[in-house]
Amino acid sequence: MANKVYAYYPGCSLDGGAREYDLSLRRVLEVLGVELRELDDWSCCGTTPAHTVDHIFSSALAARNLAIARRMGIETLLVPCPACLIALKKADYYMADRTFRERVNALLEEPYEGGIEIKSALQVLYEEVGTERIEALVRYLFPDLKIAPYYGCLYTRPPKIARFDDPENPTSMDEILKACGFQVCEFEFKTECCGAAFGLVKEEMVNRLSGKILSAAKECGANAVATACPLCQQNLDLRQAQIERLEGKPFRLPVFYFSQLLGLSFGLSESELGIEKLVVDGGGLLSSRRQKAA
Amino acid sequence: MTLGPADRGFVDEVRRESGQDPSNCYQCGTCTAGCVYTPFFDYPVNQIMRLLQLGQKDCILASRAIWICATCEACTARCPCEIDVARIMDVLRIMARKEGLVSEKEVRLFHDTFLKSLRRHGRVYEPGILFGFNLRSGHLLRAADLGPTVLRKGKIPLLPKGIRGKTSIERIFRAYEDRIG
């Protein structure tokens, strides 16, 4: 494990609006001794806009990156964004079929012949690093935080391609957060869709759907949400003021990246985890910090 | 609603392109029950499946539902007949584009604006997509209320970051365009 090197595919969001996910994840993995090598000259996976145009085309946009990982001689590609993750996994999955693969490769400068394992950051942390190693690094506890663990759609779906955790009731993030000493609520909206990338086109629809998730988080007793998806985070956090106006009630729920919460429990500073980039302020929630008994 | 004559060629094309057999659907409604977009659809997803079995091409391809579907994959994950319903919805969108029957033009415009940014830079540049979409849709102030927060939080890079291998991206777009003619 200690010697394993992962190719890292940040994706466009982590290079833009989700900077704090990138910052916090890199720091947390560094502390855990997980070595990353950023995928050389990676390009956008194509995500939803590409797969509504054509499946050969969308697979080519994704597979360009898989071919680069292959060239770098690294077996596992670590992908923090679930939208990128599923685009890359789908390309790999459908390209197992020779005819499909040949049609995709005809569009590529550098063909992809398979052989790359694609894993989310959540999966690597849960299955390869493991909760024991995570727990061993915990230095601080935050007893006031009550967290609703929100996974979103694509970590576990579609099951035949995602091949990770339970599609209806995933628990990997719950267990990672519990290992860090956080209180984790029984949250029923773990895998409900937040409205995805429709924010610009169908703002009210997204706000209604994200509002249901925030309401469910409140109802289960949470005072914060943990997420592992840039799009979910943006919909729940950046749009929270819009949602509050639409629903006519306050939520005031900070929406953390799960990597930020890990970093906080490891004793990393708020600034190196990009906590100040969150729109909804955690307020006094983080001030309950106390040292974990040895 | 009045049904038109069944277009069997359409059903065969969906079957071929999606690798799924629509006739396996027995209308249990599980897909619709789990679909958070049902309140926003003109036809719930189980009705899309039924209309597909009946070969109702124009009705389906002109529906709003296929464009509001976000590919959240809940239907696929839950179908007791193991039909990849989301894959079928995707194939229907692709066909609607080809046939010029897209009902939700702004959704398509968003996708096209996104792909334009990807083609130009190799990666997508979020502010570019926002401005491009607003300019072309005529909704100049869409999401403007979020602007000050996004700026204050330093959430947007000032300039797009291009990649070195832009020619390889252009090649993918060109090869695709050549293939469809």
Coordinates of C-alpha atoms in Angstrom, one line a residue:
Chain A
M1 CA 0.0 0.0 0.0
A2 CA 2.7 2.5 1.0
N3 CA 4.4 2.1 -2.3
K4 CA 1.3 2.3 -4.5
V5 CA 1.2 5.4 -6.6
Y6 CA -2.1 6.7 -8.0
A7 CA -2.6 8.8 -11.1
Y8 CA -4.8 11.7 -10.1
Y9 CA -7.5 13.2 -12.3
P10 CA -8.7 16.4 -10.7
G11 CA -11.3 17.2 -13.4
C12 CA -12.5 20.7 -14.3
S13 CA -14.5 21.4 -11.2
L14 CA -11.6 20.8 -8.8
D15 CA -9.6 23.2 -10.9
G16 CA -12.4 25.8 -10.7
G17 CA -15.3 26.1 -8.3
A18 CA -14.4 23.2 -6.2
R19 CA -10.8 24.3 -5.4
E20 CA -11.3 23.5 -1.7
Y21 CA -12.1 19.8 -2.5
D22 CA -8.8 19.6 -4.4
L23 CA -6.8 21.4 -1.7
S24 CA -8.2 19.4 1.2
L25 CA -8.1 16.0 -0.6
R26 CA -4.5 16.4 -1.6
R27 CA -3.4 17.4 1.9
V28 CA -5.4 14.6 3.5
L29 CA -3.9 12.0 1.2
E30 CA -0.4 13.4 1.7
V31 CA -0.8 13.1 5.5
L32 CA -2.0 9.5 4.9
G33 CA 1.0 8.7 2.8
V34 CA -0.9 8.2 -0.4
E35 CA 1.2 9.3 -3.4
L36 CA -0.5 11.0 -6.3
R37 CA 0.9 11.8 -9.7
E38 CA -1.4 14.2 -11.6
L39 CA -2.5 12.9 -14.9
D40 CA -0.3 14.5 -17.5
D41 CA -2.2 17.1 -19.6
W42 CA -5.6 15.7 -18.6
S43 CA -8.7 16.9 -20.5
C44 CA -12.3 17.2 -19.6
C45 CA -14.2 13.9 -19.4
G46 CA -17.1 15.2 -21.4
T47 CA -19.6 14.3 -18.7
T48 CA -23.4 14.7 -19.4
P49 CA -23.2 17.2 -22.4
A50 CA -21.1 14.7 -24.4
H51 CA -23.2 11.6 -23.7
T52 CA -26.3 13.3 -25.0
V53 CA -24.5 13.8 -28.3
D54 CA -23.0 10.4 -29.1
H55 CA -21.6 7.5 -27.1
I56 CA -18.6 6.9 -29.3
F57 CA -17.7 10.6 -29.0
S58 CA -18.3 10.8 -25.3
S59 CA -16.2 7.7 -24.7
A60 CA -13.4 9.1 -26.8
L61 CA -13.3 12.3 -24.7
A62 CA -13.1 10.2 -21.5
A63 CA -10.7 7.5 -22.9
R64 CA -8.1 10.0 -23.9
N65 CA -7.4 10.3 -20.2
L66 CA -7.3 6.6 -19.7
A67 CA -4.7 6.2 -22.5
I68 CA -2.6 8.8 -20.7
A69 CA -2.8 6.9 -17.4
R70 CA -1.7 3.8 -19.3
R71 CA 1.3 5.6 -20.8
M72 CA 2.3 6.9 -17.4
G73 CA 2.5 3.2 -16.3
I74 CA 0.1 3.7 -13.4
E75 CA -2.6 1.1 -12.8
T76 CA -5.1 3.0 -10.7
L77 CA -6.6 6.4 -11.5
L78 CA -8.0 8.3 -8.6
V79 CA -11.0 10.5 -9.4
P80 CA -12.5 12.8 -6.8
C81 CA -15.5 14.0 -8.8
P82 CA -18.3 11.4 -9.2
A83 CA -19.4 12.8 -12.6
C84 CA -15.9 12.4 -14.0
L85 CA -15.7 9.1 -12.3
I86 CA -18.7 7.6 -14.0
A87 CA -17.8 9.1 -17.4
L88 CA -14.4 7.5 -17.2
K89 CA -15.8 4.2 -15.8
K90 CA -18.5 4.0 -18.5
A91 CA -15.9 4.5 -21.2
D92 CA -13.8 1.8 -19.8
Y93 CA -16.8 -0.5 -19.3
Y94 CA -18.2 -0.2 -22.8
M95 CA -14.7 -0.3 -24.4
A96 CA -14.4 -3.9 -23.1
D97 CA -16.4 -4.7 -26.2
R98 CA -14.0 -4.9 -29.1
T99 CA -16.2 -3.4 -31.8
F100 CA -17.1 -0.5 -29.6
R101 CA -13.4 0.0 -28.5
E102 CA -12.2 0.1 -32.1
R103 CA -14.8 2.7 -33.0
V104 CA -13.7 4.9 -30.1
N105 CA -10.0 4.4 -30.7
A106 CA -10.5 5.5 -34.3
L107 CA -11.2 9.0 -32.8
L108 CA -8.1 9.0 -30.6
E109 CA -4.5 10.0 -31.2
E110 CA -3.4 7.5 -28.6
P111 CA -5.7 4.4 -28.4
Y112 CA -6.9 2.9 -25.1
E113 CA -6.8 -0.9 -24.9
G114 CA -8.1 -1.2 -21.3
G115 CA -6.2 -2.1 -18.1
I116 CA -6.8 1.0 -16.0
E117 CA -8.6 0.7 -12.7
I118 CA -10.7 3.8 -11.9
K119 CA -11.6 4.5 -8.3
S120 CA -13.1 7.4 -6.5
A121 CA -11.2 9.1 -3.7
L122 CA -13.9 7.8 -1.4
Q123 CA -13.3 4.3 -2.5
V124 CA -9.5 4.5 -2.2
L125 CA -9.8 5.9 1.3
Y126 CA -12.3 3.3 2.4
E127 CA -11.0 0.2 0.7
E128 CA -7.3 0.8 0.3
V129 CA -6.3 3.2 3.1
G130 CA -8.9 1.9 5.5
T131 CA -10.6 3.4 8.5
E132 CA -8.0 2.1 10.9
R133 CA -5.2 4.1 9.3
I134 CA -7.5 7.1 9.2
E135 CA -8.5 6.7 12.8
A136 CA -4.9 6.5 13.9
L137 CA -4.2 10.0 12.6
V138 CA -7.1 11.7 14.3
R139 CA -6.0 14.4 16.8
Y140 CA -9.1 16.6 17.2
L141 CA -12.8 15.9 17.8
F142 CA -15.7 18.2 17.0
P143 CA -18.4 17.1 19.3
D144 CA -20.9 19.8 18.2
L145 CA -21.0 18.7 14.6
K146 CA -23.9 16.4 13.6
I147 CA -23.4 15.3 10.0
A148 CA -25.7 14.2 7.3
P149 CA -23.6 12.1 4.9
Y150 CA -24.7 12.9 1.4
Y151 CA -23.3 10.7 -1.4
G152 CA -25.4 11.8 -4.4
C153 CA -26.2 9.7 -7.4
L154 CA -23.2 8.4 -9.0
Y155 CA -20.9 6.9 -6.4
T156 CA -22.9 3.7 -6.4
R157 CA -25.0 3.9 -9.5
P158 CA -25.4 2.2 -11.9
P159 CA -24.3 -0.7 -9.7
K160 CA -22.9 -2.9 -12.6
I161 CA -20.4 -0.1 -13.5
A162 CA -19.9 1.7 -10.2
R163 CA -19.2 -1.5 -8.3
F164 CA -18.8 0.2 -5.0
D165 CA -20.7 0.2 -1.7
D166 CA -24.5 -0.4 -1.5
P167 CA -26.5 1.4 -4.2
E168 CA -29.4 2.2 -1.9
N169 CA -27.7 2.7 1.4
P170 CA -24.0 3.4 1.1
T171 CA -22.0 3.5 4.3
S172 CA -18.4 4.1 3.3
M173 CA -18.5 7.9 4.0
D174 CA -20.4 7.3 7.2
E175 CA -17.7 4.9 8.5
I176 CA -14.8 7.2 7.5
L177 CA -16.4 10.1 9.3
K178 CA -17.2 7.9 12.3
A179 CA -13.6 6.8 12.4
C180 CA -12.7 10.5 12.7
G181 CA -15.0 10.7 15.7
F182 CA -17.8 12.7 14.0
Q183 CA -21.4 12.2 14.9
V184 CA -23.1 10.8 11.8
C185 CA -26.9 11.0 11.4
E186 CA -29.2 8.4 9.9
F187 CA -29.8 10.3 6.7
E188 CA -32.5 9.0 4.3
F189 CA -31.6 11.1 1.3
K190 CA -28.1 9.8 0.9
T191 CA -28.4 9.0 -2.8
E192 CA -31.2 11.3 -4.0
C193 CA -30.3 13.5 -6.9
C194 CA -29.7 17.2 -6.1
G195 CA -30.7 18.5 -9.5
A196 CA -27.2 17.9 -11.0
A197 CA -26.0 20.3 -13.7
F198 CA -29.4 21.9 -14.4
G199 CA -28.7 24.9 -12.1
L200 CA -28.3 27.4 -15.0
V201 CA -31.2 26.1 -17.1
K202 CA -33.7 25.0 -14.5
E203 CA -32.9 26.9 -11.4
E204 CA -36.2 26.5 -9.6
M205 CA -36.2 22.7 -10.2
V206 CA -32.7 22.4 -8.8
N207 CA -33.5 24.5 -5.8
R208 CA -36.7 22.4 -5.1
L209 CA -34.7 19.1 -5.3
S210 CA -31.8 20.4 -3.3
G211 CA -34.2 21.9 -0.8
K212 CA -35.6 18.5 -0.2
I213 CA -32.2 17.2 0.7
L214 CA -31.5 20.1 3.0
S215 CA -34.9 19.6 4.7
A216 CA -34.2 15.9 5.1
A217 CA -30.8 16.7 6.6
K218 CA -32.5 19.1 9.2
E219 CA -35.1 16.5 10.0
C220 CA -32.6 13.8 10.8
G221 CA -31.0 16.2 13.3
A222 CA -28.0 17.2 11.3
N223 CA -26.4 20.7 11.6
A224 CA -24.0 20.1 8.7
V225 CA -23.8 18.1 5.5
A226 CA -20.8 16.1 4.2
T227 CA -20.5 15.6 0.5
A228 CA -18.0 14.1 -2.0
C229 CA -19.2 15.8 -5.2
P230 CA -18.5 19.3 -6.5
L231 CA -21.9 19.6 -8.1
C232 CA -23.8 18.5 -5.1
Q233 CA -21.7 20.8 -2.9
Q234 CA -22.4 23.7 -5.2
N235 CA -26.1 23.1 -5.4
L236 CA -26.5 22.7 -1.6
D237 CA -24.1 25.4 -0.5
L238 CA -23.9 28.2 -3.2
R239 CA -27.6 28.0 -3.9
Q240 CA -28.7 27.6 -0.2
A241 CA -29.7 31.3 0.0
Q242 CA -31.9 30.9 -3.1
I243 CA -33.4 27.7 -1.7
E244 CA -34.1 29.5 1.6
R245 CA -36.0 32.2 -0.3
L246 CA -37.9 29.6 -2.3
E247 CA -38.8 27.4 0.6
G248 CA -39.4 30.4 2.9
K249 CA -37.4 28.9 5.8
P250 CA -33.8 29.1 6.9
F251 CA -31.5 26.1 6.7
R252 CA -28.0 27.5 7.6
L253 CA -26.4 24.2 7.0
P254 CA -22.7 24.3 6.1
V255 CA -21.9 21.8 3.4
F256 CA -18.4 20.4 3.8
Y257 CA -16.4 18.2 1.5
F258 CA -15.7 15.0 3.5
S259 CA -12.0 15.5 2.9
Q260 CA -12.2 18.9 4.7
L261 CA -13.7 17.1 7.7
L262 CA -10.9 14.5 7.7
G263 CA -8.4 17.2 7.5
L264 CA -9.9 19.1 10.4
S265 CA -9.8 16.0 12.5
F266 CA -6.1 15.4 11.6
G267 CA -5.4 18.9 12.9
L268 CA -4.8 20.6 9.5
S269 CA -5.5 24.3 9.5
E270 CA -8.8 25.7 8.1
S271 CA -6.9 27.7 5.5
E272 CA -5.0 24.8 4.0
L273 CA -8.4 22.9 3.7
G274 CA -10.1 25.9 2.1
I275 CA -12.8 26.1 4.7
E276 CA -13.2 29.8 4.1
K277 CA -14.3 29.0 0.5
L278 CA -17.6 27.5 1.8
V279 CA -20.5 29.9 1.3
V280 CA -22.6 28.9 4.3
D281 CA -20.5 29.6 7.3
G282 CA -20.1 26.8 9.8
G283 CA -20.4 29.5 12.5
G284 CA -19.5 28.3 15.9
L285 CA -19.7 24.7 14.9
L286 CA -16.0 24.2 14.5
S287 CA -15.2 26.0 17.8
S288 CA -16.2 22.9 19.8
R289 CA -12.9 21.5 18.7
R290 CA -11.0 19.6 21.4
Q291 CA -8.0 17.4 21.5
K292 CA -8.7 13.7 21.3
A293 CA -7.5 11.8 24.3
A294 CA -4.5 9.7 23.5
Chain B
M1 CA -53.7 11.2 -26.0
T2 CA -54.0 9.6 -29.4
L3 CA -51.5 7.0 -30.4
G4 CA -50.0 7.0 -33.8
P5 CA -49.1 3.8 -35.7
A6 CA -46.2 1.8 -34.2
D7 CA -42.8 2.5 -35.7
R8 CA -41.0 -0.8 -35.3
G9 CA -37.9 0.5 -36.9
F10 CA -37.6 3.0 -34.1
V11 CA -37.9 0.4 -31.5
D12 CA -35.3 -1.7 -33.2
E13 CA -32.9 1.2 -33.4
V14 CA -33.3 2.0 -29.6
R15 CA -32.8 -1.7 -28.9
R16 CA -29.6 -1.8 -31.0
E17 CA -28.1 1.5 -29.8
S18 CA -28.9 1.0 -26.1
G19 CA -28.3 -2.8 -26.0
Q20 CA -31.5 -3.0 -24.0
D21 CA -34.7 -4.8 -24.7
P22 CA -37.7 -2.5 -24.0
S23 CA -40.1 -5.4 -24.3
N24 CA -38.8 -6.7 -20.9
C25 CA -40.6 -3.8 -19.1
Y26 CA -43.8 -5.0 -17.5
Q27 CA -44.8 -1.6 -16.2
C28 CA -44.3 -2.1 -12.5
G29 CA -43.5 1.7 -12.1
T30 CA -40.5 1.3 -9.9
C31 CA -38.5 3.6 -12.2
T32 CA -41.1 6.4 -11.8
A33 CA -41.5 5.8 -8.1
G34 CA -37.8 6.5 -7.5
C35 CA -37.3 9.3 -10.1
V36 CA -37.0 12.7 -8.4
Y37 CA -37.7 14.4 -11.7
T38 CA -41.2 12.9 -12.1
P39 CA -43.0 16.1 -11.0
F40 CA -41.1 18.0 -13.8
F41 CA -41.7 15.4 -16.6
D42 CA -44.5 15.6 -19.2
Y43 CA -44.4 11.7 -19.3
P44 CA -43.1 9.8 -16.2
V45 CA -40.3 7.5 -17.2
N46 CA -42.5 4.3 -17.1
Q47 CA -44.8 6.0 -19.6
I48 CA -41.8 6.7 -21.8
M49 CA -41.0 3.0 -21.6
R50 CA -44.6 2.1 -22.6
L51 CA -44.7 4.6 -25.4
L52 CA -41.4 3.1 -26.6
Q53 CA -42.9 -0.4 -26.6
L54 CA -45.7 1.0 -28.7
G55 CA -43.3 2.6 -31.2
Q56 CA -44.4 6.2 -30.5
K57 CA -41.3 7.8 -32.0
D58 CA -42.4 11.4 -32.4
C59 CA -44.2 11.6 -29.1
I60 CA -41.1 10.3 -27.2
L61 CA -38.4 12.3 -29.1
A62 CA -40.3 15.5 -28.7
S63 CA -41.0 14.9 -25.0
R64 CA -39.5 17.2 -22.3
A65 CA -38.9 14.2 -20.0
I66 CA -35.9 12.9 -22.0
W67 CA -34.1 16.3 -21.6
I68 CA -35.0 16.8 -17.9
C69 CA -33.7 13.4 -17.0
A70 CA -30.3 14.0 -15.3
T71 CA -29.0 10.5 -15.7
C72 CA -29.0 10.0 -11.9
E73 CA -29.4 6.3 -12.7
A74 CA -31.9 5.5 -9.9
C75 CA -34.2 3.9 -12.5
T76 CA -31.4 1.7 -13.8
A77 CA -30.3 0.7 -10.3
R78 CA -33.8 -0.3 -9.3
C79 CA -35.4 -1.9 -12.4
P80 CA -36.4 -5.4 -11.4
C81 CA -36.1 -6.4 -15.0
E82 CA -32.5 -5.1 -15.1
I83 CA -33.3 -2.8 -17.9
D84 CA -30.7 0.0 -18.1
V85 CA -33.5 2.7 -18.4
A86 CA -31.0 5.6 -18.1
R87 CA -29.1 4.2 -21.1
I88 CA -32.4 4.2 -23.1
M89 CA -33.2 7.8 -22.1
D90 CA -29.7 8.7 -23.3
V91 CA -30.2 7.0 -26.6
L92 CA -33.5 8.8 -27.0
R93 CA -31.8 12.2 -26.4
I94 CA -29.2 11.4 -29.0
M95 CA -31.9 10.4 -31.5
A96 CA -34.0 13.5 -30.7
R97 CA -30.9 15.6 -31.6
K98 CA -30.4 13.8 -34.9
E99 CA -34.1 14.1 -35.8
G100 CA -34.2 17.8 -34.9
L101 CA -37.0 17.2 -32.3
V102 CA -35.4 18.6 -29.2
S103 CA -38.1 20.2 -27.1
E104 CA -35.9 21.6 -24.3
K105 CA -33.8 23.9 -26.4
E106 CA -32.1 25.6 -23.5
V107 CA -30.9 22.3 -22.1
R108 CA -29.4 21.5 -25.5
L109 CA -27.9 25.0 -25.6
F110 CA -26.3 24.5 -22.2
H111 CA -24.8 21.2 -23.4
D112 CA -23.6 22.8 -26.7
T113 CA -22.0 25.7 -24.8
F114 CA -20.3 23.3 -22.5
L115 CA -18.9 21.3 -25.4
K116 CA -17.7 24.5 -27.2
S117 CA -15.7 25.4 -24.1
L118 CA -14.3 21.9 -23.9
R119 CA -13.3 22.0 -27.6
R120 CA -11.7 25.4 -27.3
H121 CA -9.6 24.8 -24.2
G122 CA -9.5 21.0 -23.7
R123 CA -11.1 21.7 -20.3
V124 CA -14.2 23.6 -19.4
Y125 CA -14.1 27.1 -18.1
E126 CA -17.2 27.7 -15.9
P127 CA -17.5 31.5 -16.3
G128 CA -17.2 31.0 -20.1
I129 CA -20.1 28.6 -20.1
L130 CA -22.2 30.9 -17.9
F131 CA -21.6 33.9 -20.2
G132 CA -22.0 31.9 -23.4
F133 CA -25.2 30.4 -22.2
N134 CA -26.7 33.7 -21.0
L135 CA -25.7 35.5 -24.2
R136 CA -27.2 32.9 -26.5
S137 CA -30.3 32.2 -24.4
G138 CA -31.1 35.9 -23.9
H139 CA -31.2 35.4 -20.1
L140 CA -28.4 37.9 -19.5
L141 CA -28.8 37.9 -15.8
R142 CA -29.2 34.2 -15.1
A143 CA -27.3 33.3 -11.9
A144 CA -26.2 36.9 -11.6
D145 CA -27.3 36.9 -7.9
L146 CA -24.6 34.2 -7.3
G147 CA -21.9 36.3 -8.9
P148 CA -20.8 38.4 -6.0
T149 CA -20.5 35.3 -3.7
V150 CA -18.6 33.3 -6.3
L151 CA -16.1 36.2 -6.7
R152 CA -15.8 36.9 -3.0
K153 CA -15.0 33.3 -2.3
G154 CA -12.4 33.2 -5.1
K155 CA -14.2 30.2 -6.7
I156 CA -13.5 31.1 -10.3
P157 CA -10.2 31.2 -12.0
L158 CA -9.6 34.5 -13.9
L159 CA -8.5 32.8 -17.1
P160 CA -9.3 29.4 -18.7
K161 CA -6.5 26.9 -18.5
G162 CA -5.8 25.3 -21.8
I163 CA -4.1 21.9 -22.3
R164 CA -1.1 21.2 -24.6
G165 CA -2.9 18.4 -26.4
K166 CA -5.6 20.5 -28.0
T167 CA -5.1 18.9 -31.3
S168 CA -6.1 15.5 -29.9
I169 CA -9.4 17.1 -28.7
E170 CA -10.0 18.8 -32.0
R171 CA -9.4 15.4 -33.7
I172 CA -12.1 13.8 -31.6
F173 CA -14.6 16.5 -32.5
R174 CA -13.6 16.5 -36.2
A175 CA -13.7 12.7 -36.4
Y176 CA -17.2 12.6 -34.8
E177 CA -18.4 15.4 -37.2
D178 CA -17.0 13.6 -40.2
R179 CA -18.7 10.3 -39.1
I180 CA -22.1 11.9 -38.8
G181 CA -21.6 13.9 -42.0

